[in-house]
PDB file of C-alpha atoms in Angstrom:
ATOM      1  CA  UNK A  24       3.492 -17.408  12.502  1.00 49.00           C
ATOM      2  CA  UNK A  25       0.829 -15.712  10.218  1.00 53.00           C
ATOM      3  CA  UNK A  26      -0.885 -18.965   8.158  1.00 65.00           C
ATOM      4  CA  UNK A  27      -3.384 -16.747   6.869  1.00 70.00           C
ATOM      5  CA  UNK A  28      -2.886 -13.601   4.044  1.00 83.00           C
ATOM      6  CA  UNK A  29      -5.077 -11.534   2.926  1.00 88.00           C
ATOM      7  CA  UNK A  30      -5.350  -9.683   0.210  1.00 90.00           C
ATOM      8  CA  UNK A  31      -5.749  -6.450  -0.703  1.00 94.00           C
ATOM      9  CA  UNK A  32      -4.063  -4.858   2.202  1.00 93.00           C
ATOM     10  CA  UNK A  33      -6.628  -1.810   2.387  1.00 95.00           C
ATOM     11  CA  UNK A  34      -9.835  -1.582   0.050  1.00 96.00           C
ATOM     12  CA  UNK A  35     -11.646   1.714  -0.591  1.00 96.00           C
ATOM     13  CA  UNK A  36     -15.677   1.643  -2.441  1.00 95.00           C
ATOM     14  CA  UNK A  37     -18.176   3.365  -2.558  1.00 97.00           C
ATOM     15  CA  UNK A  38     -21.316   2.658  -1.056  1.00 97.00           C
ATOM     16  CA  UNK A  39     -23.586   0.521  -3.162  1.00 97.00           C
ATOM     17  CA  UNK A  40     -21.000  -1.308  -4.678  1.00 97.00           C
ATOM     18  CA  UNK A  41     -19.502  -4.855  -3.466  1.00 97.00           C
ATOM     19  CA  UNK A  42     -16.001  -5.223  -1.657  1.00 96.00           C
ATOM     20  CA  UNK A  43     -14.338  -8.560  -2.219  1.00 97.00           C
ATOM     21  CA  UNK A  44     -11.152  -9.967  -0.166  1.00 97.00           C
ATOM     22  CA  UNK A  45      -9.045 -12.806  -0.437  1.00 96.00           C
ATOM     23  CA  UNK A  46      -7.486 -14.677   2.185  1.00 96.00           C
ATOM     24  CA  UNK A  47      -4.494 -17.576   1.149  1.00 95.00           C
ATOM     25  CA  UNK A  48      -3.538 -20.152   3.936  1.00 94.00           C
ATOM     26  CA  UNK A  49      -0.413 -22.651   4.327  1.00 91.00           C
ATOM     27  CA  UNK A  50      -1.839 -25.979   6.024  1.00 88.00           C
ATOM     28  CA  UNK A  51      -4.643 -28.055   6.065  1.00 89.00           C
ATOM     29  CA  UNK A  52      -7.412 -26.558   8.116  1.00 90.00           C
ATOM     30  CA  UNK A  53     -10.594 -27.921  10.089  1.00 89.00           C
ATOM     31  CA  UNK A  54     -12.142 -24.870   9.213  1.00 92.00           C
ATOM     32  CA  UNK A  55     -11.954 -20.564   8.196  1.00 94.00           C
ATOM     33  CA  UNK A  56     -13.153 -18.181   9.832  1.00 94.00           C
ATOM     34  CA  UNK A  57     -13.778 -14.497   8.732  1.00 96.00           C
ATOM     35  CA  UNK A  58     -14.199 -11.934  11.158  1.00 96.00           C
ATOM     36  CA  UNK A  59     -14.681  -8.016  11.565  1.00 97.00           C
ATOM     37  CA  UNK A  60     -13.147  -5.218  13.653  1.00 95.00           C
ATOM     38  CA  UNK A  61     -14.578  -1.670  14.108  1.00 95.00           C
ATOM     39  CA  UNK A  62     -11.888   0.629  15.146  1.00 91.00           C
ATOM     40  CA  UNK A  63     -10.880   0.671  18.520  1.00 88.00           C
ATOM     41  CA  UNK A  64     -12.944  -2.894  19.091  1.00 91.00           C
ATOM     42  CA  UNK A  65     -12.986  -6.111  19.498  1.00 91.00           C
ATOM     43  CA  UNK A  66     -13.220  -8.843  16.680  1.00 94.00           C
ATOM     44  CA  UNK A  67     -16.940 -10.265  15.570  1.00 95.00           C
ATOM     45  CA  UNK A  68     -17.500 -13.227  14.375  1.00 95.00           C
ATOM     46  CA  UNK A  69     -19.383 -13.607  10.764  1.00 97.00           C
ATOM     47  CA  UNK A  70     -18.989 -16.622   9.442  1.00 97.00           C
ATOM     48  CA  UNK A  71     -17.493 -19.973   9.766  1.00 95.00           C
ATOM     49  CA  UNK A  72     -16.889 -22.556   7.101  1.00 96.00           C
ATOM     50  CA  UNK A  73     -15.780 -25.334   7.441  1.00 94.00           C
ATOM     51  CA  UNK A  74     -13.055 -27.523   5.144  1.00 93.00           C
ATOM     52  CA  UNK A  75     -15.455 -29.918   3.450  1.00 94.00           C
ATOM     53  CA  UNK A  76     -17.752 -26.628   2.474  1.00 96.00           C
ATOM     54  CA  UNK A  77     -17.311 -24.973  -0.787  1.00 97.00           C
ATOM     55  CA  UNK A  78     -19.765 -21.980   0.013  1.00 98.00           C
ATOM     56  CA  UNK A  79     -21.585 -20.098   2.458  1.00 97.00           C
ATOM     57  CA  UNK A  80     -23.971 -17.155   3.033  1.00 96.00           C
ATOM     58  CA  UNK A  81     -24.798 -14.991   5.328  1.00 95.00           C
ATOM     59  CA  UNK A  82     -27.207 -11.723   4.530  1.00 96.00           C
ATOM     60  CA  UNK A  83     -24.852  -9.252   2.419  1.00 97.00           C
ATOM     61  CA  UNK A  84     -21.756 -11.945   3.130  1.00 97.00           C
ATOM     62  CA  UNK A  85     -21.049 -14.777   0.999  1.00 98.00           C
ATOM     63  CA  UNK A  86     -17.574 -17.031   1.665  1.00 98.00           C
ATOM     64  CA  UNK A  87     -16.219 -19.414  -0.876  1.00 98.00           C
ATOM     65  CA  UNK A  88     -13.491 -22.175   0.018  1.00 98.00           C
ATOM     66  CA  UNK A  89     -11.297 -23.674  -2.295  1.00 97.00           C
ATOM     67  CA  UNK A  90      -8.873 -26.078  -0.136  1.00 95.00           C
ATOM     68  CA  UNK A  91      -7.247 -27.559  -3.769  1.00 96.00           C
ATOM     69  CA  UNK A  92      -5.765 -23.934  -3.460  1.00 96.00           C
ATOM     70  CA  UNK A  93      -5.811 -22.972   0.249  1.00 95.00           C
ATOM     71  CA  UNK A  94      -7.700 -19.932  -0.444  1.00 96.00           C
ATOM     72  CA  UNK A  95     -10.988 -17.918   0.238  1.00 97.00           C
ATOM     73  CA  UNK A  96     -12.752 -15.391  -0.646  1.00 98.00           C
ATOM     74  CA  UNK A  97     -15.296 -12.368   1.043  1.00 98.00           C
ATOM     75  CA  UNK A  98     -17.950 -10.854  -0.429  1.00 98.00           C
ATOM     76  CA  UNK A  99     -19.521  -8.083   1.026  1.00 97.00           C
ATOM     77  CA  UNK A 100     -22.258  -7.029  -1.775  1.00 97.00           C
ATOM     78  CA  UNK A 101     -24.408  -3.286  -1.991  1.00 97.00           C
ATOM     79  CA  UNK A 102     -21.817  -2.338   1.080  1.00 97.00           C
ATOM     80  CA  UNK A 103     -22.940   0.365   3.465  1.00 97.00           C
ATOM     81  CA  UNK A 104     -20.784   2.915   5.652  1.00 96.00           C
ATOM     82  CA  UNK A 105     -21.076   0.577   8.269  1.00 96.00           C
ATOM     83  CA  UNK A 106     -19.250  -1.920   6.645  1.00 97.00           C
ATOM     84  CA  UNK A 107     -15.936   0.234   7.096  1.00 97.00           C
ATOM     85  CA  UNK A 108     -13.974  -1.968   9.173  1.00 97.00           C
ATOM     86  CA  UNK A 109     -10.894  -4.399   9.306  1.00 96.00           C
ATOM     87  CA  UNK A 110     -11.762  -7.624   8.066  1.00 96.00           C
ATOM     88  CA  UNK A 111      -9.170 -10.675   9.326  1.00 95.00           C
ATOM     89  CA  UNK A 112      -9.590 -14.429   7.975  1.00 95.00           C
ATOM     90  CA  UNK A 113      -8.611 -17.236  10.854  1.00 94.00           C
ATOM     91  CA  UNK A 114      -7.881 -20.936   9.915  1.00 92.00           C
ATOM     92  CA  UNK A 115      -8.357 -23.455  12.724  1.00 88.00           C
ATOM     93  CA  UNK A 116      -5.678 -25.949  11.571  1.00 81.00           C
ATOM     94  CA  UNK A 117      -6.840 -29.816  11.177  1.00 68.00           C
ATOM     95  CA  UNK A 118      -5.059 -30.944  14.368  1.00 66.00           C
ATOM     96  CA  UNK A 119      -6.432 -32.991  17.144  1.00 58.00           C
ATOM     97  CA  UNK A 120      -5.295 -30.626  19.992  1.00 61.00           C
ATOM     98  CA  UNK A 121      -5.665 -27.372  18.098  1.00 56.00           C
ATOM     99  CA  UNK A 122      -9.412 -26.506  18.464  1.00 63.00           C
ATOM    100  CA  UNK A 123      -9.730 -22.953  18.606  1.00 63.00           C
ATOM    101  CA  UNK A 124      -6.165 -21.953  18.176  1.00 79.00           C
ATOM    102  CA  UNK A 125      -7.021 -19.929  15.264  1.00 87.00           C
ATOM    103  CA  UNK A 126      -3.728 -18.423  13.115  1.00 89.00           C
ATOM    104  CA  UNK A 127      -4.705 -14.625  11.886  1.00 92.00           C
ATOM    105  CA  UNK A 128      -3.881 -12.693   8.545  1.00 91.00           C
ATOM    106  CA  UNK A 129      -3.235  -9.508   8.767  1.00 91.00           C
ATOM    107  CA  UNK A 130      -6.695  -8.139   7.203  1.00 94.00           C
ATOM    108  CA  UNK A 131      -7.927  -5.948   5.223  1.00 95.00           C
ATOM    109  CA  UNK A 132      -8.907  -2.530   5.788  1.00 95.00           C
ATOM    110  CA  UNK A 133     -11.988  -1.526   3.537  1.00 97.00           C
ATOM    111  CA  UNK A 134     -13.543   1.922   3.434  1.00 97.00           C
ATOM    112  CA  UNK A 135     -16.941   2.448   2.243  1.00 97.00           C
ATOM    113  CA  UNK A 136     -17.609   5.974   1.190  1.00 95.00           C
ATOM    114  CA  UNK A 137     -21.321   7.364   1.268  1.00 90.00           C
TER     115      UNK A 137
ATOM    116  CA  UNK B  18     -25.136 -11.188  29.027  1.00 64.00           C
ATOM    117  CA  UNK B  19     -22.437  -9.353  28.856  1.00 80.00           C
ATOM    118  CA  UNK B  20     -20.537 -11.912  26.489  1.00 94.00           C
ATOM    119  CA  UNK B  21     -16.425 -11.283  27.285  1.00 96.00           C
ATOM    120  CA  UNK B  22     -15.576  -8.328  29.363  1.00 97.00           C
ATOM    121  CA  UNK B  23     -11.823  -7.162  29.500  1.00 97.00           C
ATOM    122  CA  UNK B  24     -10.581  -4.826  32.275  1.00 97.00           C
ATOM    123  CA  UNK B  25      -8.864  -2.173  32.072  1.00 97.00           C
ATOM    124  CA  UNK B  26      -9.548  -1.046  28.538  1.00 96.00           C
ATOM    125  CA  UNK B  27      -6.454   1.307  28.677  1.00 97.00           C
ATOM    126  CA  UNK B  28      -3.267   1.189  30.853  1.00 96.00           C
ATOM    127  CA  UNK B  29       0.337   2.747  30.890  1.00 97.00           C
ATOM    128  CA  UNK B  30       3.268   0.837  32.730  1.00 96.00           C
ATOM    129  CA  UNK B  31       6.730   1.822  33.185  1.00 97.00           C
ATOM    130  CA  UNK B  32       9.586  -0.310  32.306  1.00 97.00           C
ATOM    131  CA  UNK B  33       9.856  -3.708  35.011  1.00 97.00           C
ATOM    132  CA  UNK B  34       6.260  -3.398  36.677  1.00 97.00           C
ATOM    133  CA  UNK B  35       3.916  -5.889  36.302  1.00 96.00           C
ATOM    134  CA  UNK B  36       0.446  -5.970  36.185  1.00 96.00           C
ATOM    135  CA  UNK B  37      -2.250  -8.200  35.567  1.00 98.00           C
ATOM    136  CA  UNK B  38      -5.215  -8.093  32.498  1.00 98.00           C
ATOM    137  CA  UNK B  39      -8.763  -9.669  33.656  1.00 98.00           C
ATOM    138  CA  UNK B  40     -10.820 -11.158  31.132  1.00 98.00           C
ATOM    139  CA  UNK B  41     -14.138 -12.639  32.618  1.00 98.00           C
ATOM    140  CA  UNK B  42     -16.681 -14.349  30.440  1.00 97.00           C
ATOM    141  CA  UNK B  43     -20.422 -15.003  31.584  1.00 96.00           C
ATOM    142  CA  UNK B  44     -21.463 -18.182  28.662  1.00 95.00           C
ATOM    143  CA  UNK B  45     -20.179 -20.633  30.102  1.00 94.00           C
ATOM    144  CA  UNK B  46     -17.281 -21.132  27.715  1.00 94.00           C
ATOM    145  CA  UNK B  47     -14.556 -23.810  28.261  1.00 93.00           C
ATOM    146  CA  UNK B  48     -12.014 -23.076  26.609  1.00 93.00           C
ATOM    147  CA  UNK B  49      -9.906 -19.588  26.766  1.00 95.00           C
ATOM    148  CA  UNK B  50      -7.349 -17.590  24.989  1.00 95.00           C
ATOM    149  CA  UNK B  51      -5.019 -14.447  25.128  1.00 97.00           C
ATOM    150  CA  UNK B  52      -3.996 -13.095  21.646  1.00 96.00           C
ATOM    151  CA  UNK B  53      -2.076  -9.548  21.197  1.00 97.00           C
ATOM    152  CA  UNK B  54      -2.668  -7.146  17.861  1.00 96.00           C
ATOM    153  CA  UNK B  55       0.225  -4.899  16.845  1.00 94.00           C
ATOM    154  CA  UNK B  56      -0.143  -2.938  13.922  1.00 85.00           C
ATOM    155  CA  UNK B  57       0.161  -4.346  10.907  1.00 78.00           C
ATOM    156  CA  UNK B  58       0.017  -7.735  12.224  1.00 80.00           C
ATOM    157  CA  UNK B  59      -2.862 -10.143  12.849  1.00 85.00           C
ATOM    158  CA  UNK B  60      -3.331 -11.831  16.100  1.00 93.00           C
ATOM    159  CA  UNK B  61      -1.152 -14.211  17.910  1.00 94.00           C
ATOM    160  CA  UNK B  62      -1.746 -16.487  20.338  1.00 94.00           C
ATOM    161  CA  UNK B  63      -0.118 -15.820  23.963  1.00 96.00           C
ATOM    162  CA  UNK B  64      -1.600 -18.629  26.005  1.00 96.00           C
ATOM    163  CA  UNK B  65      -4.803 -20.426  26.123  1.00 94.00           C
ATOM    164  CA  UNK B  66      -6.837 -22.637  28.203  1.00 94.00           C
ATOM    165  CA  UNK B  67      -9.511 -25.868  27.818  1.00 91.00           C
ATOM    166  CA  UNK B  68     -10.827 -25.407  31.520  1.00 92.00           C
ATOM    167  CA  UNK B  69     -10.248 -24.597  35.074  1.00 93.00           C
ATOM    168  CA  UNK B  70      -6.951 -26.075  36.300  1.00 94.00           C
ATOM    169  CA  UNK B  71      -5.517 -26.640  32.656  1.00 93.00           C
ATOM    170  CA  UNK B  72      -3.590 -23.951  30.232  1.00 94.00           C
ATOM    171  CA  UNK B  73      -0.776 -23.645  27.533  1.00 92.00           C
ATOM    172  CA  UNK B  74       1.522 -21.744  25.497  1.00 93.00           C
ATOM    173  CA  UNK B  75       0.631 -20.345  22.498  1.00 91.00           C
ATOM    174  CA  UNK B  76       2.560 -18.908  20.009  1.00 90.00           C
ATOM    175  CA  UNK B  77       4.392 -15.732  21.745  1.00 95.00           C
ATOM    176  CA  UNK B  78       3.933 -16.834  25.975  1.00 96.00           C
ATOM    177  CA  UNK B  79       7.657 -15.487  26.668  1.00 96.00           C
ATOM    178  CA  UNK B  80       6.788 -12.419  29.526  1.00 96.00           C
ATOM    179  CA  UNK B  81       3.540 -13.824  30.355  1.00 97.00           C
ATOM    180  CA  UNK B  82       1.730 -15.863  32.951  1.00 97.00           C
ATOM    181  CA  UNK B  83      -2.083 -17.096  33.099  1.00 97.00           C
ATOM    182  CA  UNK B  84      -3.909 -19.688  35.649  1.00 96.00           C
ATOM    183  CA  UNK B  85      -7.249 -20.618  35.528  1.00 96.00           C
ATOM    184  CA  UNK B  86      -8.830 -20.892  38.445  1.00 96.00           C
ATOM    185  CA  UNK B  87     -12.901 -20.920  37.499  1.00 96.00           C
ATOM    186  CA  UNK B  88     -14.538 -21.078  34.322  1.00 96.00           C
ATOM    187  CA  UNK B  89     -15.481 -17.652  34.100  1.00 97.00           C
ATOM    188  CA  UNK B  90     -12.423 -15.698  34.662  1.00 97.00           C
ATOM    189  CA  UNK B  91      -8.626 -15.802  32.796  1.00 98.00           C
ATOM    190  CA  UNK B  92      -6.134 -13.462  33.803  1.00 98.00           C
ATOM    191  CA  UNK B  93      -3.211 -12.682  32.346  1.00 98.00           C
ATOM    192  CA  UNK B  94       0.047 -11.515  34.230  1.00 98.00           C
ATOM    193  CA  UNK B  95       2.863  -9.262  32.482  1.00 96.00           C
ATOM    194  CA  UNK B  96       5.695  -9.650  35.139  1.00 92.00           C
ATOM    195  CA  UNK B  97       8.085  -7.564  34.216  1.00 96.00           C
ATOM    196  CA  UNK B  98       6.706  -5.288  31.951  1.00 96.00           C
ATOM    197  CA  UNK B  99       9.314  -4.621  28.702  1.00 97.00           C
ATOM    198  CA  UNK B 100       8.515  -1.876  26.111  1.00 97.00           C
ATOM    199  CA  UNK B 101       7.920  -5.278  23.525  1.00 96.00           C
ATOM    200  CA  UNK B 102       5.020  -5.727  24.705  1.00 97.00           C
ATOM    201  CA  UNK B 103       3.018  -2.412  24.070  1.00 97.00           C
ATOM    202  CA  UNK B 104       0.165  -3.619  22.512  1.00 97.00           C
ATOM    203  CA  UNK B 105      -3.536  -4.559  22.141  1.00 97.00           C
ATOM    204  CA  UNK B 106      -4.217  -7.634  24.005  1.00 98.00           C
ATOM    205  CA  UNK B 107      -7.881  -9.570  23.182  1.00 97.00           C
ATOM    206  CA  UNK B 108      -9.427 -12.250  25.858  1.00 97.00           C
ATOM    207  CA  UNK B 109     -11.805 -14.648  23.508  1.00 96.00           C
ATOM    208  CA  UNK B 110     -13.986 -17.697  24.081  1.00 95.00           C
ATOM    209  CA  UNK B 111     -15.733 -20.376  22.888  1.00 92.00           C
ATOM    210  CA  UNK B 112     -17.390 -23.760  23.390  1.00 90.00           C
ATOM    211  CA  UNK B 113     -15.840 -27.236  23.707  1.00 81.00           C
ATOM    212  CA  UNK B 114     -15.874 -29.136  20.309  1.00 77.00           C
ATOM    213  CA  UNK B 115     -14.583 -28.464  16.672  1.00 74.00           C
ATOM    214  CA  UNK B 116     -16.100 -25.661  14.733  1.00 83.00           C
ATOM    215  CA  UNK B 117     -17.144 -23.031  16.884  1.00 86.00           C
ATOM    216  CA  UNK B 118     -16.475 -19.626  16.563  1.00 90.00           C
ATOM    217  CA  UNK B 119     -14.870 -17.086  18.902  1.00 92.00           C
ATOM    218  CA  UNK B 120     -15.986 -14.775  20.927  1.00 94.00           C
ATOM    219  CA  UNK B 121     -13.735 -11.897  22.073  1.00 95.00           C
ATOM    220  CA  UNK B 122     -13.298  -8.659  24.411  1.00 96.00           C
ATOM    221  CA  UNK B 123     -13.278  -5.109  23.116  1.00 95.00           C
ATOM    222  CA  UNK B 124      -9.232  -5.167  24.332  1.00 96.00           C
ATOM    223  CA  UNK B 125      -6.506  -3.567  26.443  1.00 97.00           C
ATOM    224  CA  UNK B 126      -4.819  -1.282  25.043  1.00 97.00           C
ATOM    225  CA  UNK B 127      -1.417  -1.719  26.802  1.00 97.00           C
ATOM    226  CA  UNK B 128       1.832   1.150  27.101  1.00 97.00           C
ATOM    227  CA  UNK B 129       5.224   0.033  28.077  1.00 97.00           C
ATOM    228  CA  UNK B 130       7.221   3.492  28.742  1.00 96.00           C
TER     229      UNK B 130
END
């Protein structure tokens, strides 16, 4: 089962300008993950926060957590062709035994356009 | 290092053969996993493992075998390959404890005729 959704679906920008994606979750959670895939690759890691964390940066990448609503956001600001990729949230649900099992949206595709 | 490394990165099976997907990892990871991509979909967890001797079902194991034998290495077995299971399939790792982020392959990319 998908716990994680994310919305939009697909994204399209131009470079320059910022690309922001929204991810909606089910259960409680130890923590969300965000992570990219190029085509044809395999997923990388950017950033991890965890439940009792409201906010989080990372270069071009800021996160925000709100667990009141099971939701978070990605920021990608002054995106670059580069940036076109498939973007997927992961919640690791707040379970003794379920480290690592992460649950997967479906992601979002964004297209940056020089 | 060369972080997870998946073998083959593309294969076509016929209906009924089996076949078996290495995924070898070089950080010294403990615990495991096997996910599959199909389109549209995010990932979903096939089996995964906490260390050598020990794995479980995930969310979609039906068609699918794994053992783990050494830290470094996870295979996992199709054994009787069914056109379902045309897919992407992802080997990932990561370090004991809470909070730790994944590592993964580059991916199968896996045919049923």
């Amino acid at each position: 089962s998908q716990q994680g959704e994310e919305d939009p679906q697909a994204l399209s920008i131009q470079e320059g300008e910022n690309a922001t994606m929204n991810c909606s979750y089910k259960t409680s959670i130890n923590n969300l993950q965000w992570y990219r895939q190029n085509s044809g690759r395999g997923l990388v890691h950017l950033i991890l926060i965890r439940s009792n964390e409201r906010e989080k940066h990372s270069g071009r990448l800021r996160v925000t957590l709100d667990t009141s609503k099971k939701s978070s956001s990605l920021l990608i600001t002054a995106s670059r062709a580069a940036d076109t990729a498939s973007y997927f949230c992961a919640t690791d649900p707040h379970s003794t035994d379920s480290w690592g099992k992460l649950q997967f949206g479906a992601g979002t595709q964004v297209v940056v356009t020089p | 290092n060369a972080g997870v490394t998946q073998t083959p990165k593309f294969q076509v099976l016929k209906t009924g053969q089996s076949m078996t997907l290495q995924c070898a990892q070089d950080m010294n990871h403990e615990y495991m996993s096997w996910y599959r991509q199909d389109p549209g979909m995010g990932l979903r967890l096939i089996h995964y493992s906490v260390g050598a001797g020990i794995t479980d079902q995930g969310e979609v194991p039906n068609g699918y075998n794994v053992s783990r034998s050494t830290t470094e290495d996870f295979p996992l077995r199709l054994l009787s390959a069914a056109p379902s299971q045309t897919s992407v399939y992802f080997c990932a790792s990561t370090s004991a404890g809470s909070n730790q982020p994944q590592h993964f392959g580059d991916g199968t990319r896996l045919s049923i005729l």
